[in-house]
mmCIF file of C-alpha atoms in Angstrom:
data_model
loop_
_atom_site.group_PDB
_atom_site.id
_atom_site.type_symbol
_atom_site.label_atom_id
_atom_site.label_comp_id
_atom_site.label_asym_id
_atom_site.label_seq_id
_atom_site.Cartn_x
_atom_site.Cartn_y
_atom_site.Cartn_z
ATOM 1 C CA UNK A 1 -9.085 -3.419 30.173
ATOM 2 C CA UNK A 2 -6.067 -0.780 31.139
ATOM 3 C CA UNK A 3 -5.920 2.147 27.606
ATOM 4 C CA UNK A 4 -2.575 1.362 28.083
ATOM 5 C CA UNK A 5 -3.093 -2.591 26.746
ATOM 6 C CA UNK A 6 -5.334 -1.889 24.657
ATOM 7 C CA UNK A 7 -2.263 -0.583 22.352
ATOM 8 C CA UNK A 8 -0.845 -3.674 23.406
ATOM 9 C CA UNK A 9 -1.403 -5.425 19.981
ATOM 10 C CA UNK A 10 -1.715 -2.697 17.497
ATOM 11 C CA UNK A 11 1.048 -1.654 18.920
ATOM 12 C CA UNK A 12 3.165 -5.205 18.133
ATOM 13 C CA UNK A 13 1.551 -5.654 15.171
ATOM 14 C CA UNK A 14 3.090 -1.599 14.449
ATOM 15 C CA UNK A 15 6.480 -3.717 15.636
ATOM 16 C CA UNK A 16 7.104 -5.932 12.627
ATOM 17 C CA UNK A 17 5.727 -2.972 10.129
ATOM 18 C CA UNK A 18 8.665 -0.669 11.237
ATOM 19 C CA UNK A 19 11.054 -3.893 11.431
ATOM 20 C CA UNK A 20 10.467 -5.524 7.946
ATOM 21 C CA UNK A 21 10.494 -1.354 6.645
ATOM 22 C CA UNK A 22 14.021 -0.783 8.630
ATOM 23 C CA UNK A 23 15.661 -4.058 7.068
ATOM 24 C CA UNK A 24 17.845 -2.900 4.529
ATOM 25 C CA UNK A 25 17.155 -5.880 1.717
ATOM 26 C CA UNK A 26 13.799 -7.206 3.089
ATOM 27 C CA UNK A 27 13.126 -7.619 -0.944
ATOM 28 C CA UNK A 28 15.420 -10.307 -1.076
ATOM 29 C CA UNK A 29 14.257 -13.575 -0.095
ATOM 30 C CA UNK A 30 15.889 -14.497 3.200
ATOM 31 C CA UNK A 31 14.688 -11.346 4.268
ATOM 32 C CA UNK A 32 11.521 -11.400 2.872
ATOM 33 C CA UNK A 33 10.770 -15.540 4.218
ATOM 34 C CA UNK A 34 11.983 -14.148 7.547
ATOM 35 C CA UNK A 35 9.380 -11.427 7.713
ATOM 36 C CA UNK A 36 5.862 -13.606 6.052
ATOM 37 C CA UNK A 37 6.921 -15.967 8.781
ATOM 38 C CA UNK A 38 6.627 -12.962 11.736
ATOM 39 C CA UNK A 39 3.496 -12.528 10.083
ATOM 40 C CA UNK A 40 2.265 -15.748 10.134
ATOM 41 C CA UNK A 41 3.100 -16.114 13.795
ATOM 42 C CA UNK A 42 0.841 -13.547 14.402
ATOM 43 C CA UNK A 43 -1.984 -14.265 12.451
ATOM 44 C CA UNK A 44 -2.188 -18.039 14.111
ATOM 45 C CA UNK A 45 -1.876 -15.742 17.615
ATOM 46 C CA UNK A 46 -4.457 -13.591 16.652
ATOM 47 C CA UNK A 47 -7.260 -16.459 15.599
ATOM 48 C CA UNK A 48 -5.927 -18.780 18.585
ATOM 49 C CA UNK A 49 -6.912 -15.905 20.739
ATOM 50 C CA UNK A 50 -10.206 -14.410 21.672
ATOM 51 C CA UNK A 51 -11.471 -11.198 20.647
ATOM 52 C CA UNK A 52 -14.846 -9.364 20.744
ATOM 53 C CA UNK A 53 -16.167 -9.617 17.339
ATOM 54 C CA UNK A 54 -19.342 -7.211 16.068
ATOM 55 C CA UNK A 55 -20.780 -9.130 15.131
ATOM 56 C CA UNK A 56 -19.475 -12.287 14.921
ATOM 57 C CA UNK A 57 -16.687 -13.913 12.458
ATOM 58 C CA UNK A 58 -19.062 -16.607 10.876
ATOM 59 C CA UNK A 59 -22.275 -13.797 10.413
ATOM 60 C CA UNK A 60 -20.269 -11.941 7.646
ATOM 61 C CA UNK A 61 -21.746 -12.102 4.711
ATOM 62 C CA UNK A 62 -18.806 -10.490 2.312
ATOM 63 C CA UNK A 63 -16.241 -13.169 3.905
ATOM 64 C CA UNK A 64 -17.949 -16.310 1.617
ATOM 65 C CA UNK A 65 -17.100 -14.140 -1.320
ATOM 66 C CA UNK A 66 -13.892 -13.353 -0.372
ATOM 67 C CA UNK A 67 -12.507 -16.946 0.830
ATOM 68 C CA UNK A 68 -13.922 -18.459 -2.845
ATOM 69 C CA UNK A 69 -12.157 -15.870 -4.993
ATOM 70 C CA UNK A 70 -9.283 -16.197 -2.296
ATOM 71 C CA UNK A 71 -9.015 -19.973 -2.833
ATOM 72 C CA UNK A 72 -9.261 -19.392 -6.719
ATOM 73 C CA UNK A 73 -6.034 -17.544 -6.966
ATOM 74 C CA UNK A 74 -4.436 -19.909 -5.049
ATOM 75 C CA UNK A 75 -5.487 -22.847 -6.838
ATOM 76 C CA UNK A 76 -3.871 -20.763 -9.979
ATOM 77 C CA UNK A 77 -0.503 -19.849 -8.408
ATOM 78 C CA UNK A 78 -0.238 -23.822 -7.376
ATOM 79 C CA UNK A 79 -1.124 -24.762 -10.753
ATOM 80 C CA UNK A 80 1.504 -22.099 -12.200
ATOM 81 C CA UNK A 81 4.279 -22.752 -10.027
ATOM 82 C CA UNK A 82 3.605 -27.177 -10.882
ATOM 83 C CA UNK A 83 3.855 -25.661 -14.588
ATOM 84 C CA UNK A 84 7.142 -23.470 -13.818
ATOM 85 C CA UNK A 85 9.021 -23.314 -17.199
ATOM 86 C CA UNK A 86 11.827 -21.524 -14.993
ATOM 87 C CA UNK A 87 13.460 -21.447 -11.298
ATOM 88 C CA UNK A 88 10.403 -23.223 -10.170
ATOM 89 C CA UNK A 89 12.872 -22.454 -6.904
ATOM 90 C CA UNK A 90 12.078 -18.856 -7.022
ATOM 91 C CA UNK A 91 7.974 -20.225 -7.347
ATOM 92 C CA UNK A 92 7.992 -21.525 -3.898
ATOM 93 C CA UNK A 93 9.856 -18.690 -2.651
ATOM 94 C CA UNK A 94 7.271 -16.187 -4.409
ATOM 95 C CA UNK A 95 4.311 -18.332 -2.815
ATOM 96 C CA UNK A 96 6.063 -18.031 1.259
ATOM 97 C CA UNK A 97 6.157 -14.207 0.144
ATOM 98 C CA UNK A 98 2.685 -14.143 -0.828
ATOM 99 C CA UNK A 99 1.295 -16.216 2.478
ATOM 100 C CA UNK A 100 2.934 -13.747 3.875
ATOM 101 C CA UNK A 101 0.832 -11.259 2.442
ATOM 102 C CA UNK A 102 -2.429 -13.503 2.982
ATOM 103 C CA UNK A 103 -0.844 -13.633 6.421
ATOM 104 C CA UNK A 104 -1.130 -9.804 6.727
ATOM 105 C CA UNK A 105 -4.486 -8.822 5.602
ATOM 106 C CA UNK A 106 -6.075 -11.962 8.300
ATOM 107 C CA UNK A 107 -4.094 -9.921 10.704
ATOM 108 C CA UNK A 108 -5.242 -7.084 9.976
ATOM 109 C CA UNK A 109 -8.931 -8.369 9.527
ATOM 110 C CA UNK A 110 -8.514 -10.026 12.535
ATOM 111 C CA UNK A 111 -6.807 -7.250 14.789
ATOM 112 C CA UNK A 112 -10.122 -5.005 13.404
ATOM 113 C CA UNK A 113 -13.767 -6.603 14.306
ATOM 114 C CA UNK A 114 -15.079 -3.653 16.112
ATOM 115 C CA UNK A 115 -15.009 -0.405 15.402
ATOM 116 C CA UNK A 116 -12.602 0.469 19.010
ATOM 117 C CA UNK A 117 -10.234 -2.220 17.211
ATOM 118 C CA UNK A 118 -10.144 -1.227 14.222
ATOM 119 C CA UNK A 119 -9.422 2.436 14.872
ATOM 120 C CA UNK A 120 -6.386 1.718 17.356
ATOM 121 C CA UNK A 121 -4.869 -0.063 14.605
ATOM 122 C CA UNK A 122 -5.477 1.899 11.822
ATOM 123 C CA UNK A 123 -4.183 4.945 14.077
ATOM 124 C CA UNK A 124 -1.297 2.755 15.224
ATOM 125 C CA UNK A 125 -0.104 2.073 11.194
ATOM 126 C CA UNK A 126 -0.201 5.663 10.457
ATOM 127 C CA UNK A 127 1.905 7.118 13.342
ATOM 128 C CA UNK A 128 4.296 4.050 12.792
ATOM 129 C CA UNK A 129 4.567 5.986 9.097
ATOM 130 C CA UNK A 130 5.230 9.090 10.433
ATOM 131 C CA UNK A 131 7.911 7.525 12.404
ATOM 132 C CA UNK A 132 9.067 5.858 9.478
ATOM 133 C CA UNK A 133 9.131 9.317 7.806
ATOM 134 C CA UNK A 134 11.444 11.165 10.150
ATOM 135 C CA UNK A 135 13.223 8.677 10.376
ATOM 136 C CA UNK A 136 13.474 8.336 6.725
ATOM 137 C CA UNK A 137 14.373 12.123 6.379
ATOM 138 C CA UNK A 138 16.923 12.100 8.972
ATOM 139 C CA UNK A 139 18.925 9.198 7.292
ATOM 140 C CA UNK A 140 18.145 11.384 4.343
ATOM 141 C CA UNK A 141 20.260 13.986 5.791
ATOM 142 C CA UNK A 142 23.037 12.079 7.398
ATOM 143 C CA UNK A 143 23.861 10.292 4.027
ATOM 144 C CA UNK A 144 22.119 11.434 0.944
ATOM 145 C CA UNK A 145 24.158 8.669 -1.072
ATOM 146 C CA UNK A 146 23.759 5.466 0.623
ATOM 147 C CA UNK A 147 21.773 3.267 3.139
ATOM 148 C CA UNK A 148 23.173 2.266 6.666
ATOM 149 C CA UNK A 149 26.790 3.521 5.450
ATOM 150 C CA UNK A 150 26.649 1.173 1.807
ATOM 151 C CA UNK A 151 25.977 3.001 -1.630
ATOM 152 C CA UNK A 152 22.128 2.878 -3.363
ATOM 153 C CA UNK A 153 20.447 3.220 -6.271
ATOM 154 C CA UNK A 154 19.303 6.561 -6.882
ATOM 155 C CA UNK A 155 22.106 8.486 -5.119
ATOM 156 C CA UNK A 156 20.386 12.026 -4.105
ATOM 157 C CA UNK A 157 17.181 10.460 -3.342
ATOM 158 C CA UNK A 158 15.499 9.656 -0.418
ATOM 159 C CA UNK A 159 15.240 5.620 -0.245
ATOM 160 C CA UNK A 160 14.262 5.234 3.769
ATOM 161 C CA UNK A 161 16.401 1.209 3.745
ATOM 162 C CA UNK A 162 14.010 0.388 0.671
ATOM 163 C CA UNK A 163 15.753 -0.844 -3.117
ATOM 164 C CA UNK A 164 14.580 2.419 -5.271
ATOM 165 C CA UNK A 165 13.406 5.885 -3.995
ATOM 166 C CA UNK A 166 10.199 5.077 -6.309
ATOM 167 C CA UNK A 167 9.371 2.375 -3.569
ATOM 168 C CA UNK A 168 9.947 4.657 -1.050
ATOM 169 C CA UNK A 169 7.672 6.782 -2.459
ATOM 170 C CA UNK A 170 4.639 4.754 -2.836
ATOM 171 C CA UNK A 171 4.896 4.244 0.654
ATOM 172 C CA UNK A 172 5.041 7.669 1.265
ATOM 173 C CA UNK A 173 2.198 9.291 -0.473
ATOM 174 C CA UNK A 174 0.163 6.500 0.395
ATOM 175 C CA UNK A 175 0.863 7.596 3.808
ATOM 176 C CA UNK A 176 0.544 11.259 3.524
ATOM 177 C CA UNK A 177 -3.297 10.518 1.142
ATOM 178 C CA UNK A 178 -4.330 8.130 4.352
ATOM 179 C CA UNK A 179 -3.350 10.227 7.237
ATOM 180 C CA UNK A 180 -4.371 13.403 4.683
ATOM 181 C CA UNK A 181 -8.176 11.251 4.986
ATOM 182 C CA UNK A 182 -8.099 11.680 9.132
ATOM 183 C CA UNK A 183 -7.588 15.269 8.911
ATOM 184 C CA UNK A 184 -10.254 16.067 6.920
ATOM 185 C CA UNK A 185 -13.004 13.584 8.691
ATOM 186 C CA UNK A 186 -11.990 15.174 11.663
ATOM 187 C CA UNK A 187 -12.718 18.410 10.506
ATOM 188 C CA UNK A 188 -15.969 17.682 9.342
ATOM 189 C CA UNK A 189 -17.031 15.534 12.585
ATOM 190 C CA UNK A 190 -15.946 16.850 15.584
ATOM 191 C CA UNK A 191 -18.040 19.589 16.998
ATOM 192 C CA UNK A 192 -16.016 22.458 18.670
ATOM 193 C CA UNK A 193 -16.862 25.836 17.270
ATOM 194 C CA UNK A 194 -13.415 26.903 15.980
ATOM 195 C CA UNK A 195 -12.380 24.788 12.773
ATOM 196 C CA UNK A 196 -8.439 24.972 14.759
ATOM 197 C CA UNK A 197 -10.224 22.877 17.426
ATOM 198 C CA UNK A 198 -11.151 20.055 14.996
ATOM 199 C CA UNK A 199 -7.684 19.458 13.758
ATOM 200 C CA UNK A 200 -5.861 16.923 14.532
ATOM 201 C CA UNK A 201 -2.189 18.127 15.353
ATOM 202 C CA UNK A 202 -0.879 14.459 15.291
ATOM 203 C CA UNK A 203 -2.427 13.366 11.674
ATOM 204 C CA UNK A 204 -1.318 16.239 10.275
ATOM 205 C CA UNK A 205 2.266 16.503 11.367
ATOM 206 C CA UNK A 206 2.476 12.635 10.001
ATOM 207 C CA UNK A 207 0.539 13.900 6.540
ATOM 208 C CA UNK A 208 3.538 16.393 6.664
ATOM 209 C CA UNK A 209 6.069 14.486 7.414
ATOM 210 C CA UNK A 210 4.829 12.008 5.126
ATOM 211 C CA UNK A 211 4.840 14.410 1.812
ATOM 212 C CA UNK A 212 8.108 15.495 2.513
ATOM 213 C CA UNK A 213 9.477 12.333 2.053
ATOM 214 C CA UNK A 214 7.957 11.306 -0.850
ATOM 215 C CA UNK A 215 8.952 15.034 -2.290
ATOM 216 C CA UNK A 216 12.851 14.117 -1.093
ATOM 217 C CA UNK A 217 12.655 10.801 -2.755
ATOM 218 C CA UNK A 218 11.892 12.940 -6.589
ATOM 219 C CA UNK A 219 9.489 10.040 -7.492
ATOM 220 C CA UNK A 220 7.778 11.563 -10.413
ATOM 221 C CA UNK A 221 4.708 8.718 -10.982
ATOM 222 C CA UNK A 222 4.615 8.477 -7.316
ATOM 223 C CA UNK A 223 4.288 12.123 -6.807
ATOM 224 C CA UNK A 224 1.313 12.097 -9.685
ATOM 225 C CA UNK A 225 -0.289 9.201 -8.227
ATOM 226 C CA UNK A 226 -0.346 10.974 -4.781
ATOM 227 C CA UNK A 227 -1.674 14.740 -6.242
ATOM 228 C CA UNK A 228 -4.151 12.234 -7.977
ATOM 229 C CA UNK A 229 -5.568 10.393 -4.960
ATOM 230 C CA UNK A 230 -5.203 13.106 -2.394
ATOM 231 C CA UNK A 231 -7.850 15.235 -4.492
ATOM 232 C CA UNK A 232 -10.034 12.417 -4.942
ATOM 233 C CA UNK A 233 -9.957 11.660 -1.767
ATOM 234 C CA UNK A 234 -10.993 15.292 -0.516
ATOM 235 C CA UNK A 235 -13.452 15.725 -3.380
ATOM 236 C CA UNK A 236 -14.952 12.643 -1.754
ATOM 237 C CA UNK A 237 -15.033 13.885 1.993
ATOM 238 C CA UNK A 238 -15.465 17.286 1.298
ATOM 239 C CA UNK A 239 -18.536 17.310 -1.741
ATOM 240 C CA UNK A 240 -21.439 17.171 0.447
ATOM 241 C CA UNK A 241 -20.421 20.257 2.475
ATOM 242 C CA UNK A 242 -18.810 22.840 0.677
ATOM 243 C CA UNK A 243 -19.580 24.116 -2.561
ATOM 244 C CA UNK A 244 -17.991 23.714 -5.295
ATOM 245 C CA UNK A 245 -16.546 27.026 -6.171
ATOM 246 C CA UNK A 246 -15.830 27.128 -2.579
ATOM 247 C CA UNK A 247 -14.054 23.244 -2.603
ATOM 248 C CA UNK A 248 -11.857 24.784 -5.605
ATOM 249 C CA UNK A 249 -10.894 27.642 -3.448
ATOM 250 C CA UNK A 250 -9.865 25.265 -0.758
ATOM 251 C CA UNK A 251 -8.063 22.703 -2.932
ATOM 252 C CA UNK A 252 -6.178 26.269 -4.554
ATOM 253 C CA UNK A 253 -5.100 26.905 -1.284
ATOM 254 C CA UNK A 254 -3.761 23.988 -0.274
ATOM 255 C CA UNK A 255 -1.907 23.369 -3.453
ATOM 256 C CA UNK A 256 -0.230 27.011 -3.342
ATOM 257 C CA UNK A 257 0.881 26.106 0.367
ATOM 258 C CA UNK A 258 2.580 22.984 -0.648
ATOM 259 C CA UNK A 259 4.142 24.423 -4.079
ATOM 260 C CA UNK A 260 5.738 27.607 -1.269
ATOM 261 C CA UNK A 261 7.106 24.200 1.226
ATOM 262 C CA UNK A 262 8.146 22.034 -1.005
ATOM 263 C CA UNK A 263 9.560 24.289 -3.638
ATOM 264 C CA UNK A 264 13.019 22.932 -3.310
ATOM 265 C CA UNK A 265 12.105 19.264 -3.712
ATOM 266 C CA UNK A 266 9.611 20.479 -7.142
ATOM 267 C CA UNK A 267 12.409 22.106 -8.583
ATOM 268 C CA UNK A 268 14.334 18.566 -8.598
ATOM 269 C CA UNK A 269 10.289 16.909 -9.717
ATOM 270 C CA UNK A 270 10.160 19.005 -12.435
ATOM 271 C CA UNK A 271 14.199 19.235 -13.557
ATOM 272 C CA UNK A 272 13.597 15.043 -13.617
ATOM 273 C CA UNK A 273 10.617 15.563 -16.030
ATOM 274 C CA UNK A 274 14.067 16.568 -19.102
ATOM 275 C CA UNK A 275 14.066 12.977 -18.592
ATOM 276 C CA UNK A 276 10.610 11.421 -18.902
ATOM 277 C CA UNK A 277 11.343 10.501 -22.950
ATOM 278 C CA UNK A 278 14.610 8.787 -22.712
ATOM 279 C CA UNK A 279 12.792 6.814 -19.370
ATOM 280 C CA UNK A 280 9.441 5.777 -21.550
ATOM 281 C CA UNK A 281 11.994 4.475 -23.971
ATOM 282 C CA UNK A 282 13.838 2.241 -21.463
ATOM 283 C CA UNK A 283 10.649 1.271 -20.274
ATOM 284 C CA UNK A 284 9.466 0.648 -23.717
ATOM 285 C CA UNK A 285 11.973 -1.851 -24.284
ATOM 286 C CA UNK A 286 11.692 -3.667 -21.238
ATOM 287 C CA UNK A 287 7.648 -4.049 -21.259
ATOM 288 C CA UNK A 288 8.250 -5.013 -24.838
ATOM 289 C CA UNK A 289 10.784 -7.139 -24.109
ATOM 290 C CA UNK A 290 8.802 -9.380 -21.645
ATOM 291 C CA UNK A 291 5.506 -9.082 -23.391
ATOM 292 C CA UNK A 292 6.275 -10.683 -26.548
ATOM 293 C CA UNK A 293 8.222 -13.659 -23.602
ATOM 294 C CA UNK A 294 4.814 -13.610 -21.821
ATOM 295 C CA UNK A 295 2.643 -14.153 -24.800
ATOM 296 C CA UNK A 296 4.512 -17.751 -25.534
ATOM 297 C CA UNK A 297 2.966 -19.306 -22.164
ATOM 298 C CA UNK A 298 0.331 -17.025 -22.144
ATOM 299 C CA UNK A 299 -2.719 -19.241 -19.943
ATOM 300 C CA UNK A 300 -0.603 -20.164 -16.617
ATOM 301 C CA UNK A 301 2.739 -17.912 -17.098
ATOM 302 C CA UNK A 302 6.168 -18.718 -16.725
ATOM 303 C CA UNK A 303 5.910 -19.156 -12.745
ATOM 304 C CA UNK A 304 5.402 -16.899 -9.822
ATOM 305 C CA UNK A 305 8.991 -15.040 -9.515
ATOM 306 C CA UNK A 306 10.284 -16.153 -12.478
ATOM 307 C CA UNK A 307 11.067 -12.391 -13.670
ATOM 308 C CA UNK A 308 15.049 -12.776 -13.042
ATOM 309 C CA UNK A 309 15.563 -16.183 -14.692
ATOM 310 C CA UNK A 310 13.491 -14.632 -17.445
ATOM 311 C CA UNK A 311 15.116 -11.846 -17.314
ATOM 312 C CA UNK A 312 18.541 -12.905 -18.183
ATOM 313 C CA UNK A 313 16.956 -15.527 -20.747
ATOM 314 C CA UNK A 314 15.727 -13.031 -23.064
ATOM 315 C CA UNK A 315 18.290 -10.423 -23.110
ATOM 316 C CA UNK A 316 19.956 -9.544 -26.611
ATOM 317 C CA UNK A 317 22.340 -7.159 -28.046
ATOM 318 C CA UNK A 318 19.217 -4.464 -28.800
ATOM 319 C CA UNK A 319 18.279 -4.372 -25.193
ATOM 320 C CA UNK A 320 21.117 -5.731 -23.634
ATOM 321 C CA UNK A 321 21.200 -1.719 -21.949
ATOM 322 C CA UNK A 322 17.378 -1.478 -20.489
ATOM 323 C CA UNK A 323 17.516 -5.106 -19.075
ATOM 324 C CA UNK A 324 21.024 -6.231 -18.154
ATOM 325 C CA UNK A 325 20.711 -4.062 -14.669
ATOM 326 C CA UNK A 326 16.603 -4.711 -13.624
ATOM 327 C CA UNK A 327 15.462 -6.714 -11.316
ATOM 328 C CA UNK A 328 11.141 -6.024 -11.940
ATOM 329 C CA UNK A 329 9.609 -5.260 -14.809
ATOM 330 C CA UNK A 330 8.119 -1.008 -13.619
ATOM 331 C CA UNK A 331 4.805 -2.495 -14.060
ATOM 332 C CA UNK A 332 3.607 -4.773 -12.071
ATOM 333 C CA UNK A 333 0.407 -5.831 -13.478
ATOM 334 C CA UNK A 334 2.499 -7.008 -16.784
ATOM 335 C CA UNK A 335 4.839 -8.595 -14.599
ATOM 336 C CA UNK A 336 2.494 -10.943 -12.400
ATOM 337 C CA UNK A 337 0.929 -11.925 -16.138
ATOM 338 C CA UNK A 338 4.420 -12.636 -17.427
ATOM 339 C CA UNK A 339 4.566 -14.847 -14.302
ATOM 340 C CA UNK A 340 1.047 -16.307 -13.977
ATOM 341 C CA UNK A 341 -0.661 -15.574 -17.116
ATOM 342 C CA UNK A 342 -4.486 -14.726 -18.182
ATOM 343 C CA UNK A 343 -5.532 -17.070 -15.364
ATOM 344 C CA UNK A 344 -3.343 -15.728 -12.566
ATOM 345 C CA UNK A 345 -4.604 -12.019 -13.809
ATOM 346 C CA UNK A 346 -8.702 -12.742 -13.672
ATOM 347 C CA UNK A 347 -7.424 -14.556 -10.204
ATOM 348 C CA UNK A 348 -6.245 -11.785 -8.998
ATOM 349 C CA UNK A 349 -8.788 -9.233 -10.435
ATOM 350 C CA UNK A 350 -11.745 -10.938 -8.838
ATOM 351 C CA UNK A 351 -9.508 -11.119 -5.572
ATOM 352 C CA UNK A 352 -9.267 -7.378 -5.195
ATOM 353 C CA UNK A 353 -12.951 -7.126 -6.041
ATOM 354 C CA UNK A 354 -14.096 -9.246 -3.170
ATOM 355 C CA UNK A 355 -12.219 -6.325 -0.879
ATOM 356 C CA UNK A 356 -12.563 -3.218 -2.225
ATOM 357 C CA UNK A 357 -16.800 -3.884 -3.552
ATOM 358 C CA UNK A 358 -18.060 -4.793 0.302
ATOM 359 C CA UNK A 359 -15.153 -1.746 1.476
ATOM 360 C CA UNK A 360 -16.368 0.501 -1.097
ATOM 361 C CA UNK A 361 -20.689 -0.655 -0.008
ATOM 362 C CA UNK A 362 -19.153 0.168 3.404
ATOM 363 C CA UNK A 363 -18.075 3.251 3.231
ATOM 364 C CA UNK A 364 -20.960 4.318 1.775
ATOM 365 C CA UNK A 365 -23.123 2.869 4.345
ATOM 366 C CA UNK A 366 -21.482 3.118 7.084
ATOM 367 C CA UNK A 367 -21.554 7.024 8.913
ATOM 368 C CA UNK A 368 -18.906 5.812 11.805
ATOM 369 C CA UNK A 369 -16.302 4.733 9.446
ATOM 370 C CA UNK A 370 -16.686 5.565 6.344
ATOM 371 C CA UNK A 371 -13.735 8.398 6.519
ATOM 372 C CA UNK A 372 -11.329 5.623 7.726
ATOM 373 C CA UNK A 373 -12.246 3.132 5.126
ATOM 374 C CA UNK A 374 -12.223 6.089 1.739
ATOM 375 C CA UNK A 375 -8.690 6.681 3.665
ATOM 376 C CA UNK A 376 -7.794 3.250 2.999
ATOM 377 C CA UNK A 377 -8.905 2.919 -0.701
ATOM 378 C CA UNK A 378 -6.984 5.608 -1.471
ATOM 379 C CA UNK A 379 -4.265 5.059 0.176
ATOM 380 C CA UNK A 380 -4.496 1.712 -2.344
ATOM 381 C CA UNK A 381 -5.120 3.671 -5.180
ATOM 382 C CA UNK A 382 -1.634 5.394 -4.428
ATOM 383 C CA UNK A 383 -0.408 1.808 -5.011
ATOM 384 C CA UNK A 384 -2.421 0.408 -7.758
ATOM 385 C CA UNK A 385 -2.102 3.593 -10.120
ATOM 386 C CA UNK A 386 2.398 3.746 -9.439
ATOM 387 C CA UNK A 387 1.984 0.036 -9.832
ATOM 388 C CA UNK A 388 1.875 0.887 -13.542
ATOM 389 C CA UNK A 389 5.307 1.847 -14.027
ATOM 390 C CA UNK A 390 6.870 1.158 -10.691
ATOM 391 C CA UNK A 391 7.153 -2.163 -8.106
ATOM 392 C CA UNK A 392 6.280 -1.295 -5.078
ATOM 393 C CA UNK A 393 3.702 -4.460 -4.645
ATOM 394 C CA UNK A 394 7.049 -6.485 -5.259
ATOM 395 C CA UNK A 395 8.595 -4.923 -2.037
ATOM 396 C CA UNK A 396 7.253 -7.793 0.592
ATOM 397 C CA UNK A 397 7.175 -4.831 3.650
ATOM 398 C CA UNK A 398 5.020 -3.025 1.928
ATOM 399 C CA UNK A 399 3.065 -5.418 -0.234
ATOM 400 C CA UNK A 400 2.260 -6.731 3.678
ATOM 401 C CA UNK A 401 1.632 -3.477 4.810
ATOM 402 C CA UNK A 402 -1.146 -2.192 2.416
ATOM 403 C CA UNK A 403 -2.306 -6.184 2.886
ATOM 404 C CA UNK A 404 -2.442 -5.641 6.619
ATOM 405 C CA UNK A 405 -4.865 -1.770 5.558
ATOM 406 C CA UNK A 406 -7.224 -3.545 3.314
ATOM 407 C CA UNK A 407 -7.920 -5.756 5.911
ATOM 408 C CA UNK A 408 -8.015 -3.841 8.588
ATOM 409 C CA UNK A 409 -10.167 -1.819 5.894
ATOM 410 C CA UNK A 410 -12.075 -4.903 5.146
ATOM 411 C CA UNK A 411 -13.601 -5.687 8.480
ATOM 412 C CA UNK A 412 -14.587 -1.932 9.208
ATOM 413 C CA UNK A 413 -16.811 -2.236 6.543
ATOM 414 C CA UNK A 414 -18.719 -5.450 8.119
ATOM 415 C CA UNK A 415 -18.592 -3.602 11.560
ATOM 416 C CA UNK A 416 -21.602 -3.167 13.221
ATOM 417 C CA UNK A 417 -22.137 -0.258 15.256
ATOM 418 C CA UNK A 418 -21.681 -0.527 18.828
ATOM 419 C CA UNK A 419 -22.185 3.828 19.595
ATOM 420 C CA UNK A 420 -24.784 6.191 19.074
ATOM 421 C CA UNK A 421 -24.010 7.967 16.464
ATOM 422 C CA UNK A 422 -23.870 11.617 17.379
ATOM 423 C CA UNK A 423 -20.933 9.900 19.462
ATOM 424 C CA UNK A 424 -19.041 8.280 17.294
ATOM 425 C CA UNK A 425 -15.669 9.616 15.143
ATOM 426 C CA UNK A 426 -15.187 8.637 11.357
#
């Protein structure tokens, strides 16, 4: 097959991802359902076409626990929808969105069933992220107070086309961490005598523009999550190659360089720290109000997608200022508990375990792909950590993107090597 044709499928998937990111209002029901439909169509086409597999699909042991965990989650969501206390129509829309997330995972998995395909898909998604980071920075420079000429929330902060600068921060933080993982892995595995020859300029560029976009979002939670995950990934990849003093020295140099390069946006972040007490009180009021309501139906929740209806129902004089304008709880886990109950939370945890555990096992076992798998897990961790204070997971375009990557990483972890170790690229 032509060296260009092999990029056709990753390019098509990446184009859909980019379209989702670039659509203003992609978190609204109409656009979200359209994006879910696009992923469903691509997934159906992918599974209908013959594709190379190593090993064959049905010989992958990690697949059965995953399907069982998925069946449990779907059953719980169906029960929660059937017994939804509020807004059953919103519950069905939410189920369609989640269907799009499941399809995105399946598409990423199907498109990465050999190491070569996995490398191309992962890299194509990172290239797409770099393109969107550049586009978002240009959009921000041209119009810092709007999105496509429309006034936005968080004026003066980079938002891309998302509903919040914090959601953009989650994406660009995760992209920066994953690109950093690729840069470090290449340096460690290439055999060129000079370290500069081992540096991938494209991935370095993607890492740089992603971190620049992150800084311009001035998202405290996203920046702190990114620092934690980037530091953890660096230690994980370098621990067997550098002594602790050298590792600390390298980390200090990198931090110093980043502080100098991003001095202006960092000063804005520090300025926003002055208001952290007020934000904490506001978020506490939101969480307490919704948690109290969630305890009234703890097993199956009030129904998927019911947040807005519930929020309107519990607004009172004492919490009006905090609840009147929000569209999410600023904690995806508590919101999931409110909407699907303890059973939904447990089912979601089970599904995550069925995905993440094989990926960690594969990253430890597979020398050829470990760097990529660890990078994806670190990017996912950015989403998980920032989910404690914000809601990027509830932006369908971002949730489906991360599901694509997790499906790709899940496939990588179970792939069988088809090349000799000395020719491998991590």
